[in-house]
Coordinates of C-alpha atoms in Angstrom, one line a residue:
M1 CA 0.8 31.8 -3.2
R2 CA 2.1 30.0 -6.5
V3 CA 6.1 28.8 -6.4
D4 CA 7.2 27.7 -9.9
G5 CA 10.1 25.4 -10.6
P6 CA 12.8 26.0 -13.4
R7 CA 11.8 25.8 -16.5
I8 CA 12.9 22.6 -18.8
A9 CA 14.6 24.3 -21.8
N10 CA 14.6 22.3 -25.4
K11 CA 12.0 20.2 -24.6
D12 CA 11.8 19.3 -28.5
Q13 CA 15.1 17.9 -27.9
L14 CA 14.9 15.3 -25.2
I15 CA 15.5 11.8 -25.5
W16 CA 13.1 9.4 -25.5
I17 CA 12.8 6.7 -23.1
A18 CA 12.3 4.4 -26.3
D19 CA 15.9 5.7 -27.4
L20 CA 17.6 6.1 -24.1
A21 CA 19.5 2.2 -24.3
T22 CA 20.0 3.3 -27.8
H23 CA 21.8 6.3 -27.2
W24 CA 23.9 5.4 -24.8
G25 CA 24.9 1.7 -26.1
R26 CA 25.8 3.4 -29.6
S27 CA 28.0 5.8 -27.8
D28 CA 29.6 3.6 -25.0
P29 CA 28.4 -0.4 -26.1
D30 CA 30.2 -2.2 -23.4
K31 CA 28.9 0.0 -20.6
I32 CA 27.1 -1.7 -18.3
A33 CA 23.8 -0.4 -17.4
I34 CA 22.4 -2.7 -14.8
V35 CA 23.9 -5.0 -12.2
F36 CA 21.7 -7.7 -10.5
D37 CA 23.1 -10.6 -8.5
D38 CA 25.6 -12.3 -10.4
R39 CA 24.1 -11.0 -14.4
Q40 CA 24.7 -7.8 -16.1
L41 CA 23.6 -6.1 -19.5
S42 CA 25.6 -3.4 -21.2
Y43 CA 23.7 -0.5 -22.3
A44 CA 24.1 -2.0 -26.0
D45 CA 22.7 -5.4 -24.5
L46 CA 19.6 -3.9 -22.9
D47 CA 18.8 -2.4 -26.4
R48 CA 19.3 -5.2 -28.1
A49 CA 17.1 -7.4 -25.6
A50 CA 14.2 -4.7 -25.8
S51 CA 14.6 -4.2 -29.4
R52 CA 14.1 -7.9 -29.9
L53 CA 11.6 -8.9 -27.4
C54 CA 9.3 -5.5 -28.7
A55 CA 9.5 -7.3 -32.1
L56 CA 8.8 -10.9 -31.0
W57 CA 5.2 -8.8 -29.8
Q58 CA 4.6 -6.9 -32.9
Q59 CA 5.0 -10.6 -34.8
Q60 CA 2.6 -12.1 -32.1
G61 CA -0.2 -9.0 -33.1
L62 CA 0.4 -7.2 -30.0
R63 CA -0.5 -3.4 -30.7
P64 CA 0.3 0.1 -29.6
N65 CA -1.7 0.6 -26.8
D66 CA -2.2 -3.2 -25.9
R67 CA -1.2 -4.2 -21.8
V68 CA 2.0 -5.8 -20.8
G69 CA 1.0 -6.6 -16.8
Y70 CA 4.1 -7.5 -15.0
F71 CA 3.8 -9.1 -11.2
G72 CA 7.2 -10.3 -10.1
R73 CA 10.1 -9.1 -7.7
N74 CA 12.8 -6.8 -8.8
S75 CA 15.2 -8.0 -12.0
E76 CA 17.2 -6.4 -14.7
L77 CA 14.4 -8.0 -16.8
F78 CA 12.1 -5.9 -16.1
Y79 CA 13.3 -2.6 -17.4
V80 CA 14.0 -5.1 -20.7
V81 CA 10.4 -5.2 -20.4
F82 CA 10.1 -1.9 -20.0
F83 CA 12.3 -0.3 -22.9
A84 CA 10.4 -3.2 -24.8
C85 CA 6.8 -1.2 -24.3
A86 CA 8.4 1.9 -25.0
K87 CA 9.8 0.8 -28.5
G88 CA 6.5 -0.6 -29.3
G89 CA 3.9 1.5 -28.0
F90 CA 2.7 -0.9 -25.4
V91 CA 1.5 -0.2 -22.0
L92 CA 3.1 -1.3 -19.0
A93 CA 1.0 -2.2 -16.5
A94 CA 3.2 -2.7 -13.1
Y95 CA 1.8 -4.8 -10.2
N96 CA 2.1 -5.0 -6.7
W97 CA 3.7 -8.4 -6.2
R98 CA 2.2 -8.3 -2.6
Y99 CA -1.2 -8.4 -3.9
A100 CA -3.6 -11.1 -2.8
A101 CA -5.9 -12.7 -5.3
P102 CA -8.4 -10.5 -5.0
E103 CA -6.3 -7.4 -5.5
L104 CA -4.8 -9.0 -8.5
N105 CA -7.6 -10.1 -10.0
F106 CA -9.5 -6.7 -9.8
V107 CA -5.9 -4.7 -11.7
L108 CA -5.8 -7.6 -13.9
S109 CA -9.7 -6.8 -15.0
D110 CA -9.1 -3.0 -14.9
S111 CA -5.9 -3.3 -17.4
R112 CA -6.8 -6.3 -19.5
P113 CA -3.5 -7.3 -20.4
S114 CA -2.3 -9.1 -23.3
V115 CA 0.4 -10.4 -21.8
L116 CA 1.0 -11.3 -18.3
L117 CA 4.7 -11.9 -17.0
H118 CA 5.1 -13.0 -13.6
D119 CA 7.6 -14.9 -11.1
A120 CA 7.1 -18.7 -11.1
E121 CA 6.7 -18.6 -7.6
F122 CA 3.5 -16.4 -8.1
A123 CA 1.9 -19.1 -10.7
P124 CA -0.6 -20.6 -8.2
L125 CA -1.5 -17.2 -7.3
V126 CA -1.8 -15.7 -10.8
E127 CA -3.8 -18.9 -11.6
Q128 CA -6.3 -17.9 -9.3
A129 CA -6.6 -14.5 -10.1
C130 CA -7.4 -15.3 -13.2
Q131 CA -10.5 -17.0 -13.0
G132 CA -13.2 -15.3 -14.1
L133 CA -11.7 -12.7 -16.5
A134 CA -13.6 -11.8 -19.7
Q135 CA -10.2 -11.3 -21.4
P136 CA -7.2 -14.0 -20.0
P137 CA -4.2 -12.8 -20.9
Q138 CA -1.4 -15.1 -22.3
R139 CA 0.9 -15.9 -19.2
L140 CA 4.4 -16.2 -18.9
N141 CA 7.2 -17.1 -16.6
V142 CA 9.8 -14.3 -16.2
E143 CA 12.8 -17.4 -15.4
P144 CA 12.8 -19.2 -17.6
G145 CA 10.2 -18.1 -20.0
L146 CA 10.7 -14.5 -20.9
R147 CA 15.0 -15.3 -20.5
E148 CA 14.3 -18.2 -23.4
M149 CA 12.3 -15.4 -25.1
L150 CA 15.2 -13.0 -25.5
D151 CA 18.1 -15.5 -26.3
G152 CA 18.0 -15.1 -29.8
P153 CA 19.4 -13.5 -33.2
A154 CA 18.8 -9.6 -33.0
L155 CA 15.6 -8.0 -34.2
V156 CA 14.6 -4.8 -35.4
P157 CA 10.9 -3.7 -34.4
A158 CA 8.8 -1.8 -36.5
P159 CA 9.4 1.9 -36.0
R160 CA 7.0 3.8 -34.7
T161 CA 6.5 8.1 -34.2
R162 CA 7.3 9.1 -31.2
V163 CA 4.1 10.7 -29.3
F164 CA 4.4 12.7 -25.8
D165 CA 1.4 12.2 -24.7
E166 CA 0.9 8.3 -25.6
P167 CA 0.9 6.2 -22.6
L168 CA 3.4 4.0 -21.5
A169 CA 3.3 2.7 -17.8
Q170 CA 0.0 2.5 -15.7
I171 CA 1.0 2.4 -12.4
Y172 CA -1.5 1.7 -9.9
T173 CA -2.1 4.1 -6.9
S174 CA -4.1 3.0 -3.5
G175 CA -8.2 3.9 -4.2
T176 CA -9.7 6.6 -1.3
T177 CA -12.5 4.4 -2.8
G178 CA -11.6 0.9 -1.7
Q179 CA -10.0 -0.2 -5.1
P180 CA -6.4 0.7 -6.8
K181 CA -6.4 3.0 -9.8
G182 CA -4.3 3.0 -12.5
A183 CA -2.5 6.2 -13.5
L184 CA -1.2 6.4 -16.7
S185 CA 2.1 7.8 -16.9
S186 CA 2.9 8.7 -20.8
H187 CA 6.3 8.4 -23.0
G188 CA 6.9 11.9 -22.5
A189 CA 6.4 12.4 -19.0
L190 CA 8.8 9.2 -18.2
S191 CA 11.4 11.0 -21.1
L192 CA 11.4 14.3 -19.1
F193 CA 13.1 12.6 -15.7
R194 CA 16.5 13.0 -17.0
D195 CA 16.2 16.7 -18.2
A196 CA 14.0 18.1 -15.3
Y197 CA 16.5 16.8 -12.8
A198 CA 19.0 18.3 -15.2
A199 CA 17.6 21.5 -15.0
M200 CA 18.3 21.9 -11.1
P201 CA 21.4 23.8 -10.1
W202 CA 22.9 20.8 -7.7
W203 CA 22.1 18.0 -10.5
E204 CA 25.8 18.5 -12.5
D205 CA 27.3 16.1 -10.0
W206 CA 25.4 13.3 -11.4
A207 CA 27.8 11.4 -13.9
P208 CA 28.2 8.5 -16.4
E209 CA 31.3 7.4 -13.8
D210 CA 28.4 7.0 -10.9
T211 CA 26.8 3.5 -9.4
V212 CA 23.5 3.6 -8.3
L213 CA 21.7 1.2 -6.3
S214 CA 18.0 1.0 -6.4
A215 CA 16.1 -1.4 -4.3
M216 CA 12.7 0.5 -4.6
P217 CA 9.7 -2.0 -6.0
N218 CA 9.4 -1.7 -9.6
F219 CA 5.7 -1.1 -9.1
H220 CA 6.4 2.1 -8.0
I221 CA 6.5 5.1 -10.0
A222 CA 9.7 6.4 -7.7
G223 CA 11.2 2.9 -8.5
I224 CA 11.1 3.6 -12.1
G225 CA 11.8 7.2 -12.1
Y226 CA 15.2 6.3 -10.1
V227 CA 16.2 4.0 -12.7
I228 CA 15.3 5.8 -15.3
K229 CA 17.2 9.6 -14.0
A230 CA 20.3 6.8 -13.5
L231 CA 20.5 5.5 -17.3
G232 CA 19.5 9.1 -18.2
V233 CA 23.0 10.0 -17.0
G234 CA 24.5 7.0 -18.5
A235 CA 25.5 5.7 -14.8
R236 CA 25.7 2.1 -13.9
V237 CA 22.3 0.4 -11.8
V238 CA 23.0 -2.0 -9.5
H239 CA 19.3 -3.1 -9.1
T240 CA 18.3 -5.6 -6.3
A241 CA 15.4 -7.8 -5.1
D242 CA 16.3 -7.3 -1.4
P243 CA 16.5 -4.5 0.2
S244 CA 17.5 -5.7 3.7
P245 CA 19.6 -3.6 5.6
S246 CA 22.7 -6.2 5.3
N247 CA 21.9 -6.6 1.6
L248 CA 22.2 -3.0 1.2
V249 CA 25.2 -2.6 3.1
R250 CA 27.0 -5.6 1.2
L251 CA 26.3 -4.4 -1.9
S252 CA 27.1 -0.9 -1.5
V253 CA 30.8 -2.0 -1.0
Q254 CA 30.6 -4.4 -2.9
Q255 CA 29.8 -2.3 -5.9
G256 CA 31.2 0.5 -4.6
V257 CA 28.1 2.5 -4.5
D258 CA 27.7 6.2 -5.0
R259 CA 24.2 6.7 -4.9
I260 CA 21.4 5.5 -3.3
Y261 CA 17.4 5.9 -2.3
M262 CA 16.4 4.7 1.2
V263 CA 13.8 6.2 3.1
P264 CA 14.3 7.4 6.5
T265 CA 13.2 4.1 8.4
V266 CA 16.0 1.9 6.1
I267 CA 18.5 4.6 6.6
Q268 CA 18.3 4.0 10.7
M269 CA 18.4 -0.2 10.2
V270 CA 21.3 0.6 8.1
L271 CA 22.9 2.9 11.0
D272 CA 21.9 -0.1 13.1
E273 CA 23.5 -2.8 10.8
L274 CA 27.0 -1.0 11.1
A275 CA 26.6 -0.1 14.4
A276 CA 26.4 -4.1 15.0
S277 CA 29.0 -5.0 12.6
T278 CA 33.2 -4.7 12.5
G279 CA 32.8 -4.3 8.3
P280 CA 33.5 -1.7 5.9
V281 CA 31.2 1.6 6.0
P282 CA 30.1 2.5 2.0
R283 CA 30.9 5.6 0.7
Y284 CA 27.7 7.1 -0.7
K285 CA 28.1 10.7 -2.5
G286 CA 24.2 11.0 -2.0
I287 CA 22.0 9.7 -0.1
Y288 CA 18.0 10.6 -1.4
Y289 CA 15.1 9.9 0.6
G290 CA 11.3 10.6 0.9
A291 CA 8.2 9.1 2.0
Q292 CA 8.7 11.0 5.6
P293 CA 10.8 14.0 6.7
I294 CA 14.1 12.9 8.0
S295 CA 14.8 14.1 12.0
P296 CA 17.7 15.6 13.1
T297 CA 18.9 13.5 15.1
L298 CA 19.2 10.7 12.2
L299 CA 20.0 13.2 9.8
Q300 CA 23.2 14.0 12.1
S301 CA 23.9 10.0 12.5
A302 CA 23.9 9.7 9.2
I303 CA 25.9 12.6 8.4
D304 CA 28.8 11.3 11.2
T305 CA 28.8 8.2 9.2
F306 CA 28.7 8.5 5.8
G307 CA 29.9 12.2 5.3
C308 CA 28.0 12.5 2.2
R309 CA 24.9 14.8 0.9
F310 CA 21.4 14.6 1.5
S311 CA 18.3 14.9 -0.9
Q312 CA 14.7 14.9 -0.3
Y313 CA 11.8 13.8 -2.7
Y314 CA 8.3 14.4 -2.1
G315 CA 5.9 13.3 -4.9
M316 CA 2.8 11.0 -6.0
T317 CA 1.9 8.3 -8.6
E318 CA -0.2 10.8 -10.4
A319 CA 2.7 13.7 -10.7
S320 CA 6.2 11.7 -9.9
T321 CA 8.4 13.8 -8.2
T322 CA 7.3 17.8 -7.9
H323 CA 9.5 19.0 -4.7
V324 CA 13.2 18.2 -3.5
L325 CA 14.8 19.8 -0.6
G326 CA 18.2 19.5 -2.2
P327 CA 21.5 19.2 -0.2
A328 CA 22.4 22.6 0.9
D329 CA 18.7 22.7 2.6
H330 CA 20.0 19.9 4.9
D331 CA 21.7 22.4 7.4
L332 CA 21.1 21.1 10.9
S333 CA 21.9 24.6 12.2
Q334 CA 18.2 25.4 10.2
P335 CA 16.1 22.5 11.8
Q336 CA 12.6 24.9 10.6
R337 CA 13.5 24.1 7.3
M338 CA 14.5 20.4 7.5
K339 CA 10.6 19.8 8.2
S340 CA 10.1 21.1 4.7
V341 CA 9.4 19.0 1.4
G342 CA 11.3 21.3 -0.6
R343 CA 10.6 23.5 -4.1
P344 CA 9.4 22.8 -7.0
I345 CA 11.6 20.6 -9.5
A346 CA 11.9 21.9 -13.2
G347 CA 8.6 21.7 -14.9
V348 CA 6.7 21.5 -11.8
S349 CA 4.3 24.5 -10.4
A350 CA 2.6 24.4 -6.9
E351 CA -0.1 26.3 -5.3
I352 CA -2.0 26.1 -2.0
R353 CA -5.6 26.5 -2.2
R354 CA -8.7 27.3 0.2
V355 CA -11.9 25.4 -0.1
D356 CA -13.2 27.6 -2.5
G357 CA -10.2 27.5 -5.2
S358 CA -9.0 30.9 -4.4
V359 CA -5.1 30.7 -3.8
C360 CA -3.6 31.1 -0.5
D361 CA -1.4 33.8 1.0
A362 CA 2.5 32.8 1.9
G363 CA 2.1 30.9 5.5
E364 CA -1.7 29.9 5.0
H365 CA -3.1 26.7 5.1
G366 CA -4.7 24.6 2.3
E367 CA -4.4 22.0 0.0
I368 CA -1.3 21.4 -2.4
W369 CA -2.6 21.7 -5.9
I370 CA 0.3 20.8 -8.4
R371 CA 1.0 21.4 -12.2
S372 CA 3.6 19.0 -14.1
D373 CA 5.3 18.7 -17.2
M374 CA 5.3 15.1 -16.1
L375 CA 1.4 14.6 -14.7
M376 CA -0.4 11.6 -15.4
L377 CA -2.8 11.5 -18.8
G378 CA -5.5 10.4 -15.9
Y379 CA -6.7 7.3 -14.9
A380 CA -7.2 4.7 -16.7
N381 CA -11.4 3.9 -16.8
R382 CA -11.8 6.3 -14.8
P383 CA -13.1 9.4 -16.1
D384 CA -14.6 10.3 -12.9
A385 CA -12.2 9.8 -10.9
T386 CA -9.7 11.9 -13.5
A387 CA -11.9 15.1 -13.7
Q388 CA -12.2 14.9 -9.5
A389 CA -8.5 14.5 -9.2
V390 CA -7.0 17.0 -12.4
V391 CA -8.7 20.5 -12.6
D392 CA -8.0 22.7 -15.2
G393 CA -4.5 20.9 -15.6
W394 CA -4.1 21.1 -12.1
Y395 CA -3.6 17.8 -10.1
R396 CA -5.3 18.3 -6.1
T397 CA -3.3 16.2 -4.3
G398 CA -5.9 16.0 -1.5
D399 CA -2.5 16.6 0.6
G400 CA -2.7 19.6 3.4
G401 CA 0.2 21.9 3.3
Y402 CA 1.7 25.3 3.4
V403 CA 4.3 27.5 1.5
D404 CA 6.7 29.8 3.4
A405 CA 7.6 33.2 2.0
E406 CA 11.0 31.3 0.0
G407 CA 8.8 28.9 -1.7
Y408 CA 9.1 26.2 0.4
L409 CA 6.1 23.3 0.9
Y410 CA 5.4 22.3 4.4
L411 CA 3.4 19.1 4.6
T412 CA 1.0 19.5 7.3
D413 CA -2.0 16.5 7.0
R414 CA -3.0 13.9 4.7
L415 CA -6.5 15.0 3.3
K416 CA -7.1 11.8 1.9
D417 CA -6.4 10.0 5.9
M418 CA -3.7 7.9 4.0
I419 CA -1.2 6.0 6.1
I420 CA 2.4 5.8 5.2
T421 CA 4.2 2.9 7.1
G422 CA 7.9 1.8 6.0
G423 CA 7.7 4.3 3.1
E424 CA 4.3 2.0 1.5
N425 CA 1.0 4.1 1.0
V426 CA -2.2 2.7 2.5
Y427 CA -5.6 4.0 2.6
P428 CA -7.6 3.3 5.9
V429 CA -10.9 1.9 3.7
E430 CA -9.1 -1.1 1.7
V431 CA -8.3 -2.3 5.9
E432 CA -11.5 -1.8 6.6
N433 CA -13.5 -3.6 4.0
A434 CA -10.8 -6.3 4.8
L435 CA -11.9 -6.8 8.1
K436 CA -15.4 -6.2 8.0
A437 CA -15.7 -9.0 6.0
H438 CA -14.8 -11.4 9.7
P439 CA -18.0 -12.6 10.8
M440 CA -16.7 -11.1 14.7
I441 CA -16.4 -7.7 13.4
K442 CA -19.2 -5.3 13.8
D443 CA -17.6 -2.1 12.6
V444 CA -14.1 -0.8 12.5
A445 CA -11.5 2.2 12.4
V446 CA -8.2 2.5 10.9
I447 CA -5.7 5.1 11.5
G448 CA -2.0 5.4 11.2
T449 CA -0.1 5.8 14.6
P450 CA 3.4 6.8 15.1
D451 CA 6.1 4.0 15.0
P452 CA 9.8 4.6 15.3
K453 CA 10.7 1.9 13.3
W454 CA 8.0 2.2 10.6
G455 CA 7.2 6.1 10.6
E456 CA 3.8 5.1 11.1
V457 CA 1.8 1.7 11.7
V458 CA -1.4 0.3 10.3
T459 CA -4.0 0.4 13.4
A460 CA -7.3 -0.5 13.8
I461 CA -9.7 0.1 16.9
I462 CA -12.6 -2.7 15.8
E463 CA -16.2 -2.6 17.7
F464 CA -16.8 -6.4 17.9
R465 CA -19.7 -8.9 18.0
P466 CA -20.7 -10.7 21.2
G467 CA -18.4 -13.5 21.3
T468 CA -14.8 -14.9 21.5
R469 CA -12.3 -12.1 20.2
P470 CA -9.7 -13.0 17.8
G471 CA -6.4 -12.3 18.4
L472 CA -4.1 -9.7 16.6
E473 CA -2.2 -12.7 14.7
A474 CA -5.6 -14.4 13.9
L475 CA -6.7 -10.9 12.4
R476 CA -3.3 -10.5 10.3
A477 CA -3.7 -13.6 8.8
F478 CA -7.3 -12.9 8.2
C479 CA -6.3 -9.9 6.3
K480 CA -3.4 -11.3 4.3
E481 CA -5.8 -13.5 2.7
R482 CA -7.7 -10.1 1.4
I483 CA -5.1 -7.5 0.9
A484 CA -1.3 -7.3 0.9
G485 CA 0.9 -7.8 4.0
Y486 CA 2.0 -4.6 4.7
K487 CA -1.7 -3.3 4.9
C488 CA -2.6 -5.6 7.7
P489 CA -2.9 -4.3 11.0
R490 CA 0.0 -3.9 13.3
R491 CA -1.8 -2.7 16.4
V492 CA -5.3 -3.4 17.2
Y493 CA -7.8 -1.7 20.3
A494 CA -11.3 -2.6 21.0
T495 CA -14.2 -0.2 21.4
E496 CA -17.6 -0.7 23.1
A497 CA -18.8 1.5 20.2
L498 CA -17.0 3.4 17.4
P499 CA -17.8 7.5 17.3
R500 CA -20.2 8.5 14.3
T501 CA -21.6 11.4 13.2
P502 CA -25.7 12.3 13.3
S503 CA -25.6 10.2 9.6
G504 CA -24.2 6.8 11.3
K505 CA -20.9 7.8 9.4
V506 CA -17.5 6.4 11.4
Q507 CA -15.7 9.3 12.9
R508 CA -11.6 8.3 12.6
A509 CA -10.6 11.3 14.0
A510 CA -12.7 11.3 17.2
A511 CA -11.6 7.5 17.4
R512 CA -8.2 8.4 17.3
K513 CA -8.6 10.6 21.1
D514 CA -10.4 8.0 22.6
L515 CA -7.4 5.3 22.1
A516 CA -6.1 5.9 25.2
S517 CA -9.0 4.6 27.1
M518 CA -9.5 1.5 24.8
E519 CA -7.9 -2.0 25.1
G520 CA -5.4 -3.3 23.3
V521 CA -5.7 -7.0 21.5
A522 CA -2.9 -9.2 22.1

């Protein structure tokens, strides 16, 4: 069964990302675009800073399609860099600041940035990661280096013709083969964010008067897209690098936040924070979430506390948001509907397909395929992976699910074994490769196990070699030298022998079934 979202009208009249700050800066120059800590940028300030940075990079010899790397925590300056890249045709490669040195080395080798902007705190790690690169980038601290570049007279960058299918962002997604892949999002795809949501019937209540809080990481397509949607309607964005529940509550009250994105895990944390406090409660108009469904119990508690509307987003780096479960569908009298991730947004079509590629009937389980105006151009430097993922314009998500008779999508499993922990995606093979480097580990299977706080936690089932076994914290410390902390196992079990296929391949599903009989490692 195929389900189509609404059509995006007047795609030839869209406001390009490169012109977004210019558009609002001209209509209301003093209107605040972004607030970060005690700093703020008006739309005119944002446009002026991005134009100056773009012009300086052009003067330094950067050309269209050159990469600009960014390795840092959330900052308002990230969006100055983003809009500068849009104006100059440069490609912004956003890296996860939690990468360990080997991971950063890989994405730098893959993306080959001409310029690498990074937080000063990461300078030693960046120095280590840049060793051995064939083309070391020009490195610059975000503070104070980048800010000093922006301190000067206005400059006008060389004009460029806007091209829909030129790459603008290279966002890295975890790889099923153990290495991340850089998904290329185009100028046109990112520019359509605003129009795709404007075409949805429940979108009309977003307004220039709104204040939107963004705590999602800049290296996530969801984080970038959420800010683009807010700036697209001329709203005020409160940006933060501190996603702690106490800070979210503080900023929401202090800044009069109307809209916020939180995964269900964080919604629960915020409710716990408020329950332990005597302070004021944020008065949101809308809460937006993704990464995992929200339970009816949690939804009821959140509605009782905030009294606002809720929407769930489903998507992936390769296709951005594809489905939304809107406010009208967050009806506690229909608990089955609450298990859905919604219907396609404007510009998106979805099909459930069988193994042979034929389209499933309503209610029949299969693989989710997506066609979208906002689909990635492909994986950078990976034509083989692109050809496997995108077939005749349709993206194979690797997720399993079914569509009901009304076109609502339900997820049933993740065909790629991906673990979602606290809203972050982790592929088992990344963790397995890190653990296998330990001299006391013979083999390992990594799975996700349910957790009330994180949704799932990374769990390692290890076949140890004879001798002294390392403890959980020792294993976590070992992993943290090789992979980001959120990917490291929070639970470890020991087994005498992992289940294997006749060819010797470890069977994760079978190992999961044997957990109850295994010894936990403290």
